[in-house]
Amino acid sequence: GIVSWVQERVERSEEYRRSRLRRQEQRQEPRTSRPGGSELEKRIDDLLLAIRQQEEELAALVDSAKSLEEWRRNEERRTRLEQELLGMKHSHALLAAQQDKERRGDAPEQNGNEDEDEDEDEDE
């Protein structure tokens, strides 16, 4: 989703930067030979610096998006494991109550306790 989109944008940005550097290297005419070149050069250098800073920020955002995606997957896994644990606790309580009944020979007071345990497990 977002991570792949951002990665694609970073790759395109890097490709653009590389092609721009190639064009600069191929340029025969030095920048200072143009009239008013120093002001233009300064603006170009400032823009290139701003682009570099934005690329670094974008790379940090990509890392952050990856971290968020991993956190989301971990949260989903944690939630699923908690639900499984609750199910296991409920099953354990039912089995323990059944085993206790078998050992004690179905005592009436035990039936009341079992119902309370089941109600507590359902609330969770």
PDB file of C-alpha atoms in Angstrom:
ATOM      1  CA  GLY A   1       0.000   0.000   0.000  1.00  0.00           C
ATOM      2  CA  ILE A   2       1.535   3.221   1.223  1.00  0.00           C
ATOM      3  CA  VAL A   3       4.991   1.723   1.730  1.00  0.00           C
ATOM      4  CA  SER A   4       5.244   0.507  -1.880  1.00  0.00           C
ATOM      5  CA  TRP A   5       3.935   3.848  -3.195  1.00  0.00           C
ATOM      6  CA  VAL A   6       6.509   5.777  -1.160  1.00  0.00           C
ATOM      7  CA  GLN A   7       9.298   3.413  -2.231  1.00  0.00           C
ATOM      8  CA  GLU A   8       8.299   3.946  -5.862  1.00  0.00           C
ATOM      9  CA  ARG A   9       8.391   7.715  -5.357  1.00  0.00           C
ATOM     10  CA  VAL A  10      11.856   7.499  -3.766  1.00  0.00           C
ATOM     11  CA  GLU A  11      13.130   5.374  -6.655  1.00  0.00           C
ATOM     12  CA  ARG A  12      11.745   7.860  -9.194  1.00  0.00           C
ATOM     13  CA  SER A  13      13.320  10.711  -7.237  1.00  0.00           C
ATOM     14  CA  GLU A  14      16.682   8.936  -7.222  1.00  0.00           C
ATOM     15  CA  GLU A  15      16.419   8.227 -10.970  1.00  0.00           C
ATOM     16  CA  TYR A  16      15.636  11.893 -11.604  1.00  0.00           C
ATOM     17  CA  ARG A  17      18.609  12.983  -9.497  1.00  0.00           C
ATOM     18  CA  ARG A  18      20.950  10.611 -11.363  1.00  0.00           C
ATOM     19  CA  SER A  19      19.721  11.787 -14.781  1.00  0.00           C
ATOM     20  CA  ARG A  20      20.133  15.410 -13.689  1.00  0.00           C
ATOM     21  CA  LEU A  21      23.709  14.737 -12.574  1.00  0.00           C
ATOM     22  CA  ARG A  22      24.428  13.064 -15.947  1.00  0.00           C
ATOM     23  CA  ARG A  23      23.042  16.102 -17.794  1.00  0.00           C
ATOM     24  CA  GLN A  24      25.193  18.395 -15.664  1.00  0.00           C
ATOM     25  CA  GLU A  25      28.317  16.352 -16.417  1.00  0.00           C
ATOM     26  CA  GLN A  26      27.566  16.346 -20.154  1.00  0.00           C
ATOM     27  CA  ARG A  27      27.160  20.113 -20.225  1.00  0.00           C
ATOM     28  CA  GLN A  28      30.142  21.618 -22.055  1.00  0.00           C
ATOM     29  CA  GLU A  29      29.609  25.234 -21.152  1.00  0.00           C
ATOM     30  CA  PRO A  30      30.658  26.225 -17.607  1.00  0.00           C
ATOM     31  CA  ARG A  31      27.914  27.875 -15.572  1.00  0.00           C
ATOM     32  CA  THR A  32      29.897  31.032 -14.873  1.00  0.00           C
ATOM     33  CA  SER A  33      30.088  31.983 -18.568  1.00  0.00           C
ATOM     34  CA  ARG A  34      26.442  33.061 -18.625  1.00  0.00           C
ATOM     35  CA  PRO A  35      25.486  36.609 -17.623  1.00  0.00           C
ATOM     36  CA  GLY A  36      23.930  36.709 -14.162  1.00  0.00           C
ATOM     37  CA  GLY A  37      25.105  33.141 -13.711  1.00  0.00           C
ATOM     38  CA  SER A  38      26.202  33.522 -10.104  1.00  0.00           C
ATOM     39  CA  GLU A  39      22.682  34.414  -8.909  1.00  0.00           C
ATOM     40  CA  LEU A  40      21.212  31.627 -11.003  1.00  0.00           C
ATOM     41  CA  GLU A  41      23.857  29.197  -9.746  1.00  0.00           C
ATOM     42  CA  LYS A  42      23.027  30.112  -6.158  1.00  0.00           C
ATOM     43  CA  ARG A  43      19.320  29.501  -6.741  1.00  0.00           C
ATOM     44  CA  ILE A  44      20.048  26.169  -8.442  1.00  0.00           C
ATOM     45  CA  ASP A  45      22.342  25.106  -5.609  1.00  0.00           C
ATOM     46  CA  ASP A  46      19.704  26.109  -3.047  1.00  0.00           C
ATOM     47  CA  LEU A  47      17.076  24.113  -4.937  1.00  0.00           C
ATOM     48  CA  LEU A  48      19.374  21.085  -5.159  1.00  0.00           C
ATOM     49  CA  LEU A  49      20.012  21.321  -1.428  1.00  0.00           C
ATOM     50  CA  ALA A  50      16.275  21.544  -0.746  1.00  0.00           C
ATOM     51  CA  ILE A  51      15.697  18.512  -2.986  1.00  0.00           C
ATOM     52  CA  ARG A  52      18.357  16.538  -1.114  1.00  0.00           C
ATOM     53  CA  GLN A  53      16.785  17.461   2.216  1.00  0.00           C
ATOM     54  CA  GLN A  54      13.345  16.406   0.971  1.00  0.00           C
ATOM     55  CA  GLU A  55      14.786  13.098  -0.266  1.00  0.00           C
ATOM     56  CA  GLU A  56      16.237  12.480   3.199  1.00  0.00           C
ATOM     57  CA  GLU A  57      12.893  13.327   4.816  1.00  0.00           C
ATOM     58  CA  LEU A  58      11.131  11.033   2.354  1.00  0.00           C
ATOM     59  CA  ALA A  59      13.549   8.205   3.167  1.00  0.00           C
ATOM     60  CA  ALA A  60      12.804   8.751   6.866  1.00  0.00           C
ATOM     61  CA  LEU A  61       9.070   8.619   6.090  1.00  0.00           C
ATOM     62  CA  VAL A  62       9.573   5.348   4.208  1.00  0.00           C
ATOM     63  CA  ASP A  63      11.333   3.892   7.253  1.00  0.00           C
ATOM     64  CA  SER A  64       8.560   5.219   9.472  1.00  0.00           C
ATOM     65  CA  ALA A  65       5.873   3.728   7.221  1.00  0.00           C
ATOM     66  CA  LYS A  66       7.660   0.374   7.327  1.00  0.00           C
ATOM     67  CA  SER A  67       7.785   0.606  11.117  1.00  0.00           C
ATOM     68  CA  LEU A  68       4.089   1.486  11.289  1.00  0.00           C
ATOM     69  CA  GLU A  69       3.221  -1.411   8.999  1.00  0.00           C
ATOM     70  CA  GLU A  70       5.243  -3.777  11.180  1.00  0.00           C
ATOM     71  CA  TRP A  71       3.615  -2.351  14.340  1.00  0.00           C
ATOM     72  CA  ARG A  72       0.157  -2.859  12.797  1.00  0.00           C
ATOM     73  CA  ARG A  73       0.949  -6.483  11.938  1.00  0.00           C
ATOM     74  CA  ASN A  74       2.268  -7.046  15.465  1.00  0.00           C
ATOM     75  CA  GLU A  75      -0.892  -5.523  16.963  1.00  0.00           C
ATOM     76  CA  GLU A  76      -3.077  -7.778  14.810  1.00  0.00           C
ATOM     77  CA  ARG A  77      -1.015 -10.792  15.881  1.00  0.00           C
ATOM     78  CA  ARG A  78      -1.168  -9.758  19.550  1.00  0.00           C
ATOM     79  CA  THR A  79      -4.956  -9.359  19.353  1.00  0.00           C
ATOM     80  CA  ARG A  80      -5.332 -12.751  17.684  1.00  0.00           C
ATOM     81  CA  LEU A  81      -3.093 -14.409  20.305  1.00  0.00           C
ATOM     82  CA  GLU A  82      -5.037 -12.770  23.143  1.00  0.00           C
ATOM     83  CA  GLN A  83      -8.282 -14.124  21.681  1.00  0.00           C
ATOM     84  CA  GLU A  84      -6.751 -17.592  21.378  1.00  0.00           C
ATOM     85  CA  LEU A  85      -5.525 -17.362  24.976  1.00  0.00           C
ATOM     86  CA  LEU A  86      -9.004 -16.418  26.208  1.00  0.00           C
ATOM     87  CA  GLY A  87     -10.441 -19.361  24.299  1.00  0.00           C
ATOM     88  CA  MET A  88      -7.864 -21.671  25.856  1.00  0.00           C
ATOM     89  CA  LYS A  89      -8.593 -20.334  29.342  1.00  0.00           C
ATOM     90  CA  HIS A  90     -12.309 -20.875  28.776  1.00  0.00           C
ATOM     91  CA  SER A  91     -11.719 -24.429  27.515  1.00  0.00           C
ATOM     92  CA  HIS A  92      -9.405 -25.110  30.442  1.00  0.00           C
ATOM     93  CA  ALA A  93     -12.004 -23.873  32.921  1.00  0.00           C
ATOM     94  CA  LEU A  94     -14.686 -26.069  31.336  1.00  0.00           C
ATOM     95  CA  LEU A  95     -12.425 -29.119  31.325  1.00  0.00           C
ATOM     96  CA  ALA A  96     -11.329 -28.491  34.917  1.00  0.00           C
ATOM     97  CA  ALA A  97     -14.959 -28.172  36.009  1.00  0.00           C
ATOM     98  CA  GLN A  98     -15.890 -31.362  34.172  1.00  0.00           C
ATOM     99  CA  GLN A  99     -12.932 -33.209  35.683  1.00  0.00           C
ATOM    100  CA  ASP A 100     -13.798 -31.883  39.134  1.00  0.00           C
ATOM    101  CA  LYS A 101     -17.402 -33.088  38.695  1.00  0.00           C
ATOM    102  CA  GLU A 102     -16.207 -36.538  37.750  1.00  0.00           C
ATOM    103  CA  ARG A 103     -13.935 -36.705  40.804  1.00  0.00           C
ATOM    104  CA  ARG A 104     -16.522 -35.462  43.292  1.00  0.00           C
ATOM    105  CA  GLY A 105     -19.505 -37.268  41.863  1.00  0.00           C
ATOM    106  CA  ASP A 106     -21.560 -34.237  40.727  1.00  0.00           C
ATOM    107  CA  ALA A 107     -21.885 -32.399  44.049  1.00  0.00           C
ATOM    108  CA  PRO A 108     -24.700 -29.741  43.833  1.00  0.00           C
ATOM    109  CA  GLU A 109     -22.554 -26.898  45.190  1.00  0.00           C
ATOM    110  CA  GLN A 110     -19.977 -27.514  42.451  1.00  0.00           C
ATOM    111  CA  ASN A 111     -22.587 -26.962  39.737  1.00  0.00           C
ATOM    112  CA  GLY A 112     -23.209 -23.449  41.048  1.00  0.00           C
ATOM    113  CA  ASN A 113     -19.497 -22.621  41.010  1.00  0.00           C
ATOM    114  CA  GLU A 114     -19.098 -23.918  37.477  1.00  0.00           C
ATOM    115  CA  ASP A 115     -21.878 -21.646  36.227  1.00  0.00           C
ATOM    116  CA  GLU A 116     -20.195 -18.664  37.850  1.00  0.00           C
ATOM    117  CA  ASP A 117     -16.856 -19.548  36.202  1.00  0.00           C
ATOM    118  CA  GLU A 118     -18.518 -19.822  32.801  1.00  0.00           C
ATOM    119  CA  ASP A 119     -20.192 -16.420  33.273  1.00  0.00           C
ATOM    120  CA  GLU A 120     -16.836 -14.846  34.152  1.00  0.00           C
ATOM    121  CA  ASP A 121     -15.165 -16.333  31.066  1.00  0.00           C
ATOM    122  CA  GLU A 122     -17.952 -15.075  28.806  1.00  0.00           C
ATOM    123  CA  ASP A 123     -17.496 -11.527  30.146  1.00  0.00           C
ATOM    124  CA  GLU A 124     -13.837 -11.541  29.070  1.00  0.00           C
TER     125      GLU A 124
END
